[in-house]
CSV table of C-alpha atoms and ligand atoms in Angstrom, one decimal:
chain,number,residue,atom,x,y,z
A,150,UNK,CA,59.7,47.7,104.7
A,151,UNK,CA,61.3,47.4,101.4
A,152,UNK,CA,65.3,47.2,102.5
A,153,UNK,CA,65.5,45.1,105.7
A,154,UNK,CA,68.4,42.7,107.0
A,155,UNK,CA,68.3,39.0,107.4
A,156,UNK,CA,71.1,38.1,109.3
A,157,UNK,CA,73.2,41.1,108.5
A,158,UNK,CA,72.7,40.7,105.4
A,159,UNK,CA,70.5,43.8,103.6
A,160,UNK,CA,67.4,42.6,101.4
A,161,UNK,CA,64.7,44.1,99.1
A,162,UNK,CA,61.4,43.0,98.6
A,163,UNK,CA,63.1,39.4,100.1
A,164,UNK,CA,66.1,39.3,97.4
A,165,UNK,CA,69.5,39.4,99.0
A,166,UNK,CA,71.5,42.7,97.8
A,167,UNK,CA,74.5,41.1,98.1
A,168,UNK,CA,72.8,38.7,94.8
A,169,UNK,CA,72.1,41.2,92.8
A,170,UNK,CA,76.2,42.6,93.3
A,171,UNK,CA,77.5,39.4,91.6
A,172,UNK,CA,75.8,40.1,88.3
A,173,UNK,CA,75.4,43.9,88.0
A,174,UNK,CA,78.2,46.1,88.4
A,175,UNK,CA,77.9,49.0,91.0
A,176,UNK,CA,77.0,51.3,91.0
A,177,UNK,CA,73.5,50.8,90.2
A,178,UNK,CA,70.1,52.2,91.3
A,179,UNK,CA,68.0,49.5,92.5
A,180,UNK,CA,63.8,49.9,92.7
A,181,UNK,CA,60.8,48.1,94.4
A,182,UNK,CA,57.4,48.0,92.2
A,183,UNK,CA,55.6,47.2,95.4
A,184,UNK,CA,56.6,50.1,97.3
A,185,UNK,CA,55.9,52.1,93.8
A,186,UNK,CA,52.3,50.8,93.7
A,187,UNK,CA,51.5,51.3,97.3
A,188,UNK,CA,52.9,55.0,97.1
A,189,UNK,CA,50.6,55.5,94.0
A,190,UNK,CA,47.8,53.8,95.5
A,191,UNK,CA,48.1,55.7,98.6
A,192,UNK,CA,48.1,59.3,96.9
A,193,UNK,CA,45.3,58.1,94.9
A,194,UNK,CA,43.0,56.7,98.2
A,195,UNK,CA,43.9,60.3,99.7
A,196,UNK,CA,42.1,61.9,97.0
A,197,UNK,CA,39.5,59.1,96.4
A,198,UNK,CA,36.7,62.0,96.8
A,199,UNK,CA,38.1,64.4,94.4
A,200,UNK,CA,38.9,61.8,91.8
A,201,UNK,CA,41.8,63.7,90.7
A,202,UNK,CA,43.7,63.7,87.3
A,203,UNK,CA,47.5,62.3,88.2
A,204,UNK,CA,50.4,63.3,86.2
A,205,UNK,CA,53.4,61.7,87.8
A,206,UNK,CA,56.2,64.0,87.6
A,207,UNK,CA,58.4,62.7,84.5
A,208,UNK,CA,61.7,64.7,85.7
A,209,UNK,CA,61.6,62.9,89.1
A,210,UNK,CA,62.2,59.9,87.8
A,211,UNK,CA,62.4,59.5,83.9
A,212,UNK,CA,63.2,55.9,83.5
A,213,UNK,CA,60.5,54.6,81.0
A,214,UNK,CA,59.7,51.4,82.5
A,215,UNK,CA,59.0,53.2,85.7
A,216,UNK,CA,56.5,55.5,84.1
A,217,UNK,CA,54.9,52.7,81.8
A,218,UNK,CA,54.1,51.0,85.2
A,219,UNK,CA,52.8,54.2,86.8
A,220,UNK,CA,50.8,54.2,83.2
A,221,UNK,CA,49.2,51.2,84.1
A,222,UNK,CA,48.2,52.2,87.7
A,223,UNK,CA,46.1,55.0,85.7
A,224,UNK,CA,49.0,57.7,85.8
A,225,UNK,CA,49.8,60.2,82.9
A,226,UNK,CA,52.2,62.4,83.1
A,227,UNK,CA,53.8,65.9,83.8
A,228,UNK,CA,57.0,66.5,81.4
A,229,UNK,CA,59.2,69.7,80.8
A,230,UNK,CA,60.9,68.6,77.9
A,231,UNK,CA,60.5,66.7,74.5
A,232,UNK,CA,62.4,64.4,76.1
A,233,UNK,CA,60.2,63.7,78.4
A,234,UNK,CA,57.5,64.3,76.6
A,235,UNK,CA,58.6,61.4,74.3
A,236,UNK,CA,59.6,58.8,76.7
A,237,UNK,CA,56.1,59.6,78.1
A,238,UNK,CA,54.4,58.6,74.9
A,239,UNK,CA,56.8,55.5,74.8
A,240,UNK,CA,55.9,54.4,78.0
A,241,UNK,CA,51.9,54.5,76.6
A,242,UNK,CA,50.6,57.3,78.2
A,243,UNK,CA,48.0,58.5,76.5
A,244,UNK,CA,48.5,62.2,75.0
A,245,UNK,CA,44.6,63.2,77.1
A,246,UNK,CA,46.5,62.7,80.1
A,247,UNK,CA,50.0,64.6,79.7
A,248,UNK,CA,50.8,68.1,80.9
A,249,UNK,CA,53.8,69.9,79.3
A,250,UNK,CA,54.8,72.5,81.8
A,251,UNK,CA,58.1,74.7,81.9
A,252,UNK,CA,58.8,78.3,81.5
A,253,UNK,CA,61.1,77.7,78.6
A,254,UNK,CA,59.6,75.6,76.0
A,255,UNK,CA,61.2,76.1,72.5
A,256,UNK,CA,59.0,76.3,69.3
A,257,UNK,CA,60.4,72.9,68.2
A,258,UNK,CA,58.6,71.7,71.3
A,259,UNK,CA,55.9,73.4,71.6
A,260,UNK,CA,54.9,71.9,67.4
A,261,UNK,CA,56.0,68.2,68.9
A,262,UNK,CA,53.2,68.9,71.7
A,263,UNK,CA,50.5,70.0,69.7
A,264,UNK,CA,51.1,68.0,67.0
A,265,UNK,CA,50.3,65.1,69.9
A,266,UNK,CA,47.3,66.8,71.3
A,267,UNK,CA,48.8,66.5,74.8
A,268,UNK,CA,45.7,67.5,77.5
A,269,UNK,CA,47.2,70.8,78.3
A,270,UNK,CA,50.3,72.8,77.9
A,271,UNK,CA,50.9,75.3,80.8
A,272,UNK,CA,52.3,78.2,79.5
A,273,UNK,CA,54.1,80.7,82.3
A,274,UNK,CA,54.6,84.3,79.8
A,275,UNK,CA,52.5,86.0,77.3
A,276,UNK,CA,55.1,85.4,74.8
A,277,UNK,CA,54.6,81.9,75.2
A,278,UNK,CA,50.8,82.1,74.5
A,279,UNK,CA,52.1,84.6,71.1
A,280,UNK,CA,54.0,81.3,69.9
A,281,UNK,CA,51.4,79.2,70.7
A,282,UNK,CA,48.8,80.8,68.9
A,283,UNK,CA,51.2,81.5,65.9
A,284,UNK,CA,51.7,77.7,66.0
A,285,UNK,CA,48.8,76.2,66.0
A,286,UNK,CA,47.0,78.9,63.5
A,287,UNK,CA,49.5,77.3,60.7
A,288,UNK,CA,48.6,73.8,61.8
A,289,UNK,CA,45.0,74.9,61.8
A,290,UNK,CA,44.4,73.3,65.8
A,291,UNK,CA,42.6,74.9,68.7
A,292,UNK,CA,45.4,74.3,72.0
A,293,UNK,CA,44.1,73.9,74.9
A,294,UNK,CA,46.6,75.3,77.7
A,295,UNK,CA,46.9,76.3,81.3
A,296,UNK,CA,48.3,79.7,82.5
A,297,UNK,CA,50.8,78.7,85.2
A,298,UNK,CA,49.9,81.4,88.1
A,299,UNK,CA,53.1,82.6,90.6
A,300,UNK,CA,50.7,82.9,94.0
A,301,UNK,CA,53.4,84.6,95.8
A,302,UNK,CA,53.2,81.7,98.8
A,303,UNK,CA,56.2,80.9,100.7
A,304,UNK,CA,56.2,77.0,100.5
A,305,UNK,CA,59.0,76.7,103.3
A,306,UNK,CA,61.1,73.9,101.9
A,307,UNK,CA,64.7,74.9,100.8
A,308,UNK,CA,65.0,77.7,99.2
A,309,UNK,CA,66.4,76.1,96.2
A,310,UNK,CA,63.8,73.9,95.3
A,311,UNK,CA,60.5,77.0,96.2
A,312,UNK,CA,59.3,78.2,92.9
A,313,UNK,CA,55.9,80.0,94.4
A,314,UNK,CA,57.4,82.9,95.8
A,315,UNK,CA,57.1,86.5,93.9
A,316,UNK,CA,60.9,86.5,93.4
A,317,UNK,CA,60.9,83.3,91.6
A,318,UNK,CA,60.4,83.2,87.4
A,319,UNK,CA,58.0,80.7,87.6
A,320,UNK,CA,54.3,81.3,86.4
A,321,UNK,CA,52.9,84.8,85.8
A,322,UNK,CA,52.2,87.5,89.0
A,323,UNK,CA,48.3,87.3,89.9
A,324,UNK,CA,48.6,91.4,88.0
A,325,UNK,CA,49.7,89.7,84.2
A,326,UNK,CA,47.3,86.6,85.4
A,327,UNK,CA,44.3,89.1,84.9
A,328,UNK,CA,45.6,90.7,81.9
A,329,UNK,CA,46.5,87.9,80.4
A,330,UNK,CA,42.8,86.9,80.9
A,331,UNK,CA,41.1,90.1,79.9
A,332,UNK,CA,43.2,89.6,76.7
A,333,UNK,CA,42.8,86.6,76.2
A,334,UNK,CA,40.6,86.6,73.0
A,335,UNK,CA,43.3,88.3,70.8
A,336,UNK,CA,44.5,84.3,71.0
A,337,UNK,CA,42.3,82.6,68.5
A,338,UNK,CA,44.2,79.8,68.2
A,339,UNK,CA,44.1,78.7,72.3
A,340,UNK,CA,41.4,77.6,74.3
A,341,UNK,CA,42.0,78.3,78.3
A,342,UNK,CA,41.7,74.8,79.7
A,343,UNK,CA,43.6,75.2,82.9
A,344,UNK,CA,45.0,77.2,85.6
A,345,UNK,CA,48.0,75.8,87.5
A,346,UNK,CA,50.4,76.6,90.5
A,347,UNK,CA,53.5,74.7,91.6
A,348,UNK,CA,54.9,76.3,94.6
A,349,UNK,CA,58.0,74.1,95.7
A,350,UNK,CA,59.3,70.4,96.2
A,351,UNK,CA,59.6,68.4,99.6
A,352,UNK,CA,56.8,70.5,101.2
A,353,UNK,CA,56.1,69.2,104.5
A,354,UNK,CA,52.8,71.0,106.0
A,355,UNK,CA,50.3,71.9,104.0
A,356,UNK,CA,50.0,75.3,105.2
A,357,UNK,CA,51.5,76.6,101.6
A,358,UNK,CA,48.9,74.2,99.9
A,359,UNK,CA,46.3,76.3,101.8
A,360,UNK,CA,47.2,79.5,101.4
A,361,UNK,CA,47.5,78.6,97.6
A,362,UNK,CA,43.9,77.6,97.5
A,363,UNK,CA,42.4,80.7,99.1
A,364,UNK,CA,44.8,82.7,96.9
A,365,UNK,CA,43.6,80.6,93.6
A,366,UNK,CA,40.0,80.8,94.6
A,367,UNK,CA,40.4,85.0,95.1
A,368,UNK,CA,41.6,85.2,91.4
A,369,UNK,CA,39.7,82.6,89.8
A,370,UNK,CA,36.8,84.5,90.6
A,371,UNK,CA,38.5,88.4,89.5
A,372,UNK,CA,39.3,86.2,86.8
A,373,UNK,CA,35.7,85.3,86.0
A,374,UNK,CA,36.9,82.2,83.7
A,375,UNK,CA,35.4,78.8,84.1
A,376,UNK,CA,38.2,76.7,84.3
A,377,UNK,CA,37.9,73.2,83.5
A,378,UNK,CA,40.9,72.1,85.0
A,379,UNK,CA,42.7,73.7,88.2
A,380,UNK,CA,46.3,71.5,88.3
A,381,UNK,CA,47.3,72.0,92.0
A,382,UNK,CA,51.1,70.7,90.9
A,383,UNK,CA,53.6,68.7,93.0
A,384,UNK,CA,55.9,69.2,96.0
A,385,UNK,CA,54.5,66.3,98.7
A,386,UNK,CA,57.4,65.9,100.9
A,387,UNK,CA,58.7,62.9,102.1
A,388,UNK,CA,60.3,62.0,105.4
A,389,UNK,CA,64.1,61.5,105.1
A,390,UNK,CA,65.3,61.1,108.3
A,391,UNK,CA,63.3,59.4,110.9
A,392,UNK,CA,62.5,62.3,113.1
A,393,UNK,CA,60.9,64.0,110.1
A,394,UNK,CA,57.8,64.7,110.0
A,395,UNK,CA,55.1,63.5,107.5
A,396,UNK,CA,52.9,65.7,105.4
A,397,UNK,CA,48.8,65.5,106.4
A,398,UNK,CA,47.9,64.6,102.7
A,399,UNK,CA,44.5,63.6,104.8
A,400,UNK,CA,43.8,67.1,105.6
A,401,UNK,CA,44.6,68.8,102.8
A,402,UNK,CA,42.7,66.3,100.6
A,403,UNK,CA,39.2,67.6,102.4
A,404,UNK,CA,40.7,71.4,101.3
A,405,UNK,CA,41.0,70.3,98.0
A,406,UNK,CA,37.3,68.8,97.7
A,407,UNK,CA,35.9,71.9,99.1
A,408,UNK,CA,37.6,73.9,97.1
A,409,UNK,CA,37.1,71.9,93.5
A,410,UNK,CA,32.7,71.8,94.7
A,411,UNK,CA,32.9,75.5,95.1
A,412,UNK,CA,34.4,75.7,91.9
A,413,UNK,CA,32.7,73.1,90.0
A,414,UNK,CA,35.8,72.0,88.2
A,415,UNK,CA,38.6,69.0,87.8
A,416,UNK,CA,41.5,68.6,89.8
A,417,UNK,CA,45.0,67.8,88.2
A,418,UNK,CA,48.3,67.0,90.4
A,419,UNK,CA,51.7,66.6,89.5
A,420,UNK,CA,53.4,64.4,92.3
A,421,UNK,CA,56.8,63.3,91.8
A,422,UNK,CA,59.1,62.7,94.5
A,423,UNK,CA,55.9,61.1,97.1
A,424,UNK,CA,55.5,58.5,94.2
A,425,UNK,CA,59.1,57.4,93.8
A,426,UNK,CA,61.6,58.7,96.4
A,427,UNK,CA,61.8,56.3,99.1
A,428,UNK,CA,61.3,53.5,96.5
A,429,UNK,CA,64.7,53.5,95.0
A,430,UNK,CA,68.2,52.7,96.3
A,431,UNK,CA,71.6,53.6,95.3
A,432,UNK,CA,74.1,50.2,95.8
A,433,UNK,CA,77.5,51.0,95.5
A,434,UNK,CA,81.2,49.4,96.5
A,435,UNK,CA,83.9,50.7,99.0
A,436,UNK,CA,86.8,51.3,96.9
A,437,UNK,CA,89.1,52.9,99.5
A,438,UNK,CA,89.2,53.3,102.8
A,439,UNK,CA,91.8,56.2,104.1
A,440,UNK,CA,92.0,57.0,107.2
A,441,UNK,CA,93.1,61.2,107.8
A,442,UNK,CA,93.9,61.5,111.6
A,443,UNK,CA,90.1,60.6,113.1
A,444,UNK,CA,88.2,60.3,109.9
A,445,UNK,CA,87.6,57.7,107.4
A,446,UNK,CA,87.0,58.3,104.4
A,447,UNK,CA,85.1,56.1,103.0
A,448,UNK,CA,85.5,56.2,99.2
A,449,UNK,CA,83.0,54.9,97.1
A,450,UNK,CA,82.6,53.9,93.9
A,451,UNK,CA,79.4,56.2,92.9
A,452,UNK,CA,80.0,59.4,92.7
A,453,UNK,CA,77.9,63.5,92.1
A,454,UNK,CA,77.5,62.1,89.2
A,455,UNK,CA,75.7,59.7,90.2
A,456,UNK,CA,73.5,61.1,92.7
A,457,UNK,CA,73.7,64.7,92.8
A,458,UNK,CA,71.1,65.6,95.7
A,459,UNK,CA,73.6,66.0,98.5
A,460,UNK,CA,75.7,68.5,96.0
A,461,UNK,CA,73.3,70.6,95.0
A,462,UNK,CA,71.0,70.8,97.5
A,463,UNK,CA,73.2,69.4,100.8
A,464,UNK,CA,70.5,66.8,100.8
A,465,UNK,CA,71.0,64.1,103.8
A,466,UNK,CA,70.5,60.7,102.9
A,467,UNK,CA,71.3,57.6,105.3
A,468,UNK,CA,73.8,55.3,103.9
A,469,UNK,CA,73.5,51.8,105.2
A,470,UNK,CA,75.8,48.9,104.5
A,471,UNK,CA,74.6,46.0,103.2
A,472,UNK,CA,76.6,43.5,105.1
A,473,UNK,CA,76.1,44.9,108.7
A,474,UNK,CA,79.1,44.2,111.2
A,475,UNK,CA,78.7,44.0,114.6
A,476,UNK,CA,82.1,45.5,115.5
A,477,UNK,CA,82.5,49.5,115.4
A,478,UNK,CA,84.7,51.6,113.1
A,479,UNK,CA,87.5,53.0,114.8
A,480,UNK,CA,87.0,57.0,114.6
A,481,UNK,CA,84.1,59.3,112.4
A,482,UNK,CA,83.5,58.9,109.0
A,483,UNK,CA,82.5,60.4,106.3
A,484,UNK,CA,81.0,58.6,103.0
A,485,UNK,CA,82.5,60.2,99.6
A,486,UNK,CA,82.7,59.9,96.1
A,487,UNK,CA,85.1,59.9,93.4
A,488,UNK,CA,84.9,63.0,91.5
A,489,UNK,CA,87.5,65.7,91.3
A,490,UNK,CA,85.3,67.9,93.4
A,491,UNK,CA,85.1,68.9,96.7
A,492,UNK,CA,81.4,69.0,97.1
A,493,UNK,CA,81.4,64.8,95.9
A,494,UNK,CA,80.6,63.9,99.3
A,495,UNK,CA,77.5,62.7,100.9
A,496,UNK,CA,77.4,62.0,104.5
A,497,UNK,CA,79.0,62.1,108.0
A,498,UNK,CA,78.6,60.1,110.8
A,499,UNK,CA,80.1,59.9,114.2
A,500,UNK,CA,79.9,56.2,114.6
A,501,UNK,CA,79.6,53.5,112.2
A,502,UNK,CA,79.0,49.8,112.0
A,503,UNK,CA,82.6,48.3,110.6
A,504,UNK,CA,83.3,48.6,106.5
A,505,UNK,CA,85.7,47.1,104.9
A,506,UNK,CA,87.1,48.0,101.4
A,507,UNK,CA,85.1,46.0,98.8
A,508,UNK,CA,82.2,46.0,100.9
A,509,UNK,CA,78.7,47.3,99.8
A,510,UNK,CA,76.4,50.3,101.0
A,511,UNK,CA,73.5,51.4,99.9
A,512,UNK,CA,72.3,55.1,99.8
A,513,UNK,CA,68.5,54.9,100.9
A,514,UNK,CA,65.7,57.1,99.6
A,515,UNK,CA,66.9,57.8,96.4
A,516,UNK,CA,64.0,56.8,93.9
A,517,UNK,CA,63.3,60.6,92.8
A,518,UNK,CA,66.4,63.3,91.1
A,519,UNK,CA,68.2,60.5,91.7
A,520,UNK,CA,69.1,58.8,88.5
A,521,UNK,CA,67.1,61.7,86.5
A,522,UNK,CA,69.8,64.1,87.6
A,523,UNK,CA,72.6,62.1,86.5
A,524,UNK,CA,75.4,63.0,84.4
A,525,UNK,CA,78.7,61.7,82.6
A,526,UNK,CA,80.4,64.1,84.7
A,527,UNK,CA,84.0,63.1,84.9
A,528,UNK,CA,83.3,60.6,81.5
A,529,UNK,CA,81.5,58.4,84.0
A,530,UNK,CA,78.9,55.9,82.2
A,531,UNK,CA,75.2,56.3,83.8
A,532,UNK,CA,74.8,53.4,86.1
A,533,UNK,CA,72.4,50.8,85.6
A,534,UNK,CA,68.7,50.6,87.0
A,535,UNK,CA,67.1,47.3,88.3
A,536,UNK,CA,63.4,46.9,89.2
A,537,UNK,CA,62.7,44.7,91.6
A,538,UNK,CA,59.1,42.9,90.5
A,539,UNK,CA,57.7,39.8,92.2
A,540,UNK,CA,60.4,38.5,92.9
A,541,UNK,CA,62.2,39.1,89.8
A,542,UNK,CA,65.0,41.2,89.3
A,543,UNK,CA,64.8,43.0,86.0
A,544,UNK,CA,67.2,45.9,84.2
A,545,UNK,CA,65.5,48.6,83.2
A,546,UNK,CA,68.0,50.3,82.2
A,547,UNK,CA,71.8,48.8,81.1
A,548,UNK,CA,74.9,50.4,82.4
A,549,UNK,CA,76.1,53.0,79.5
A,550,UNK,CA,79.1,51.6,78.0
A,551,UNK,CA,82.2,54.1,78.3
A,552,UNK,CA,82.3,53.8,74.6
A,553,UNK,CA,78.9,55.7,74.1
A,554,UNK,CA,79.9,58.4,75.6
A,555,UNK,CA,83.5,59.1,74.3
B,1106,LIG,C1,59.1,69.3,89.6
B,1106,LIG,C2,57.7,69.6,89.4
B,1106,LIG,C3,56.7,68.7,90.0
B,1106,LIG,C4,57.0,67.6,90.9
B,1106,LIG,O1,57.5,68.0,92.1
B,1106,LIG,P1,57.6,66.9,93.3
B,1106,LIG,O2,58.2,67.8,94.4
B,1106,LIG,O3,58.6,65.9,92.9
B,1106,LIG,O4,56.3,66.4,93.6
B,1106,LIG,C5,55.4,69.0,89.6
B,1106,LIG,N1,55.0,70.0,88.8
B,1106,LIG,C6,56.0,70.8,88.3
B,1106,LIG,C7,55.5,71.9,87.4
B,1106,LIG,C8,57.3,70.6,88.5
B,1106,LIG,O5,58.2,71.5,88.0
């Protein structure tokens, strides 16, 4: 275990939380390379067989020492943005191991991509493959890219983060899939490299991955393209609560084998949150505690802006303090932040170890669209990030000053 208490006191990776308060001001998001390494190495020994391509999932987490790490594990990289495409580059990944994917990728981005010869840019429209082509014909380049396919699987997460179903803008519908192909040599500029599929996030039986392969293998072969890459995207889930249950990664690894011998091809995949979410935690201080007939409100110092999960997608994430009590609160309570909004809150419980104002908690499992979603709603400054690395405590990213953003 990463976060454990000694004493009633809460540690990571064997450094006191409490420590790390006196010198960095909360709220800040706090990360263990250990646990970041044995997540990587762990989806790697799943796949061992297939030998997979991985492109950790830039928007999960996009802080560049995080993915310069992952780098050096063997990782490249799946971005959606020049931003991220950038910060990939800066963190040494090697262009021959980046994926650009996103249905809305402007024609300054597309140039910055294939200026930089990234491995594959997975294009979801035939207007996308038009700019391409008209692209890379005035730079006088061949682009390889992938045709992002919409399998019309129901991945059975939460409905806001499910991007395989037909409903859903992402990727092209199996019918302009096999237009696109039979068309495909009006594009002299491209070279089809790939096909890819990305049904959801936080995907917790592999049912969906399943039905995706049988649906892939059914049009690769209408298709009757070789492809040299199939990138089987994200969306590993990750257990949350305690009850939750875990994703057979095992199982679906022999799938995958099967499936890339009967198709003689490569295998790409674009985890983000299995690499990084329980990794990284959120420390923050008790500004306020009010007390509204049975509740407490326990007001804390980070805020949506912060960490936006339980907002937008009424994520649940376990807050634990870091200086556990052994005496009770009196009555329920309900962690909050402290933005104007109503929706700025981010847990309930009935009962609760005692808090007092000043005190420190930490909001657990955080380590992916954690800090990546963060804003300056409010004119907050983004929080720092630490990285907790044998031993050493190291800021990997410095608190914004307010002045930067005014
Ligand atoms: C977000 C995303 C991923 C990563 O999803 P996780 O659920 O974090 O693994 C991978 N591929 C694409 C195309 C994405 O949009």
């Amino acid at each position: 275990m990463t976060l454990n208490y000694k004493n009633s006191n809460l540690f990571i990776d064997n450094l006191s939380i409490k420590n790390i308060t006196k010198k960095n001001i909360t709220p800040f998001y706090i990360y263990s390379f250990k646990k970041i390494k044995n997540n990587y190495q762990n989806f790697s020994n799943y796949f061992k067989k297939v030998s997979p391509l991985i492109c950790f999932s830039v928007k999960s987490n996009s802080n560049v020492s995080i993915i310069s790490e992952l780098g050096r594990m063997g990782s490249g990289a799946d971005v959606v943005s020049e931003g991220e495409l950038l910060k990939a580059l800066k963190a040494k990944i090697k262009p021959n191991k980046i994926v650009f994917s996103g249905v809305g990728k402007t024609e300054n981005e597309l140039k910055v991509a294939i200026k930089k010869r990234v491995l594959l840019i997975n294009i979801e429209s035939e207007s996308e493959a038009k700019l391409i082509d008209k692209i890379s014909k005035k730079m006088r380049r061949i682009t390889s890219i992938g045709i992002r396919i919409n399998p019309g699987v129901d991945a059975n997460t939460l409905s806001k983060i499910s991007t395989g179903k037909l409903d859903s803008k992402f990727g092209l519908p199996k019918s302009n899939f096999l237009n696109l192909c039979r068309n495909f040599k009006k594009f002299r500029n491209l070279k089809i490299k790939a096909l890819s599929v990305h049904i959801g996030s936080q995907i917790t039986s592999i049912n969906p991955y399943r039905k995706t392969l049988n649906v892939l293998y059914k049009i690769i072969k209408l298709s009757r393209i070789n492809f040299e890459y199939i990138d089987l995207g994200g969306g590993f889930g990750i257990p949350y609560q305690n009850k939750q249950k875990k994703i057979d990664i095992g199982r679906y690894s022999k799938l995958v084998n099967k499936f890339k011998k009967k198709l003689n091809c490569k295998i790409i995949f674009e985890p983000g949150r299995f690499i990084v979410g329980n990794t990284g935690t959120l420390i923050s201080r008790i500004v306020f505690i009010k007390k509204n007939r049975n509740k407490n409100f326990v007001i804390l110092d980070a805020g949506m802006n912060d960490f936006m999960r339980p907002a937008l997608y009424n994520a649940k994430h376990n807050i634990i303090p870091v200086l556990k009590l052994k005496k009770q609160m009196n009555g329920n309570v309900e962690f909050v932040g402290p933005i104007c909004e109503s929706t700025d809150t981010f847990v309930k419980y009935r009962n609760y170890s005692l808090l007092n104002e000043n005190n420190y908690v930490a909001i657990t499992n955080v380590g992916a669209y954690g800090s990546s979603l963060s804003s300056n709603y409010n004119t907050r400054p983004l929080a720092s990030e630490i990285l907790i690395k044998k031993g050493k405590v190291k800021i990997i990213r410095r608190r914004q000053k307010i002045s930067e953003i005014i």
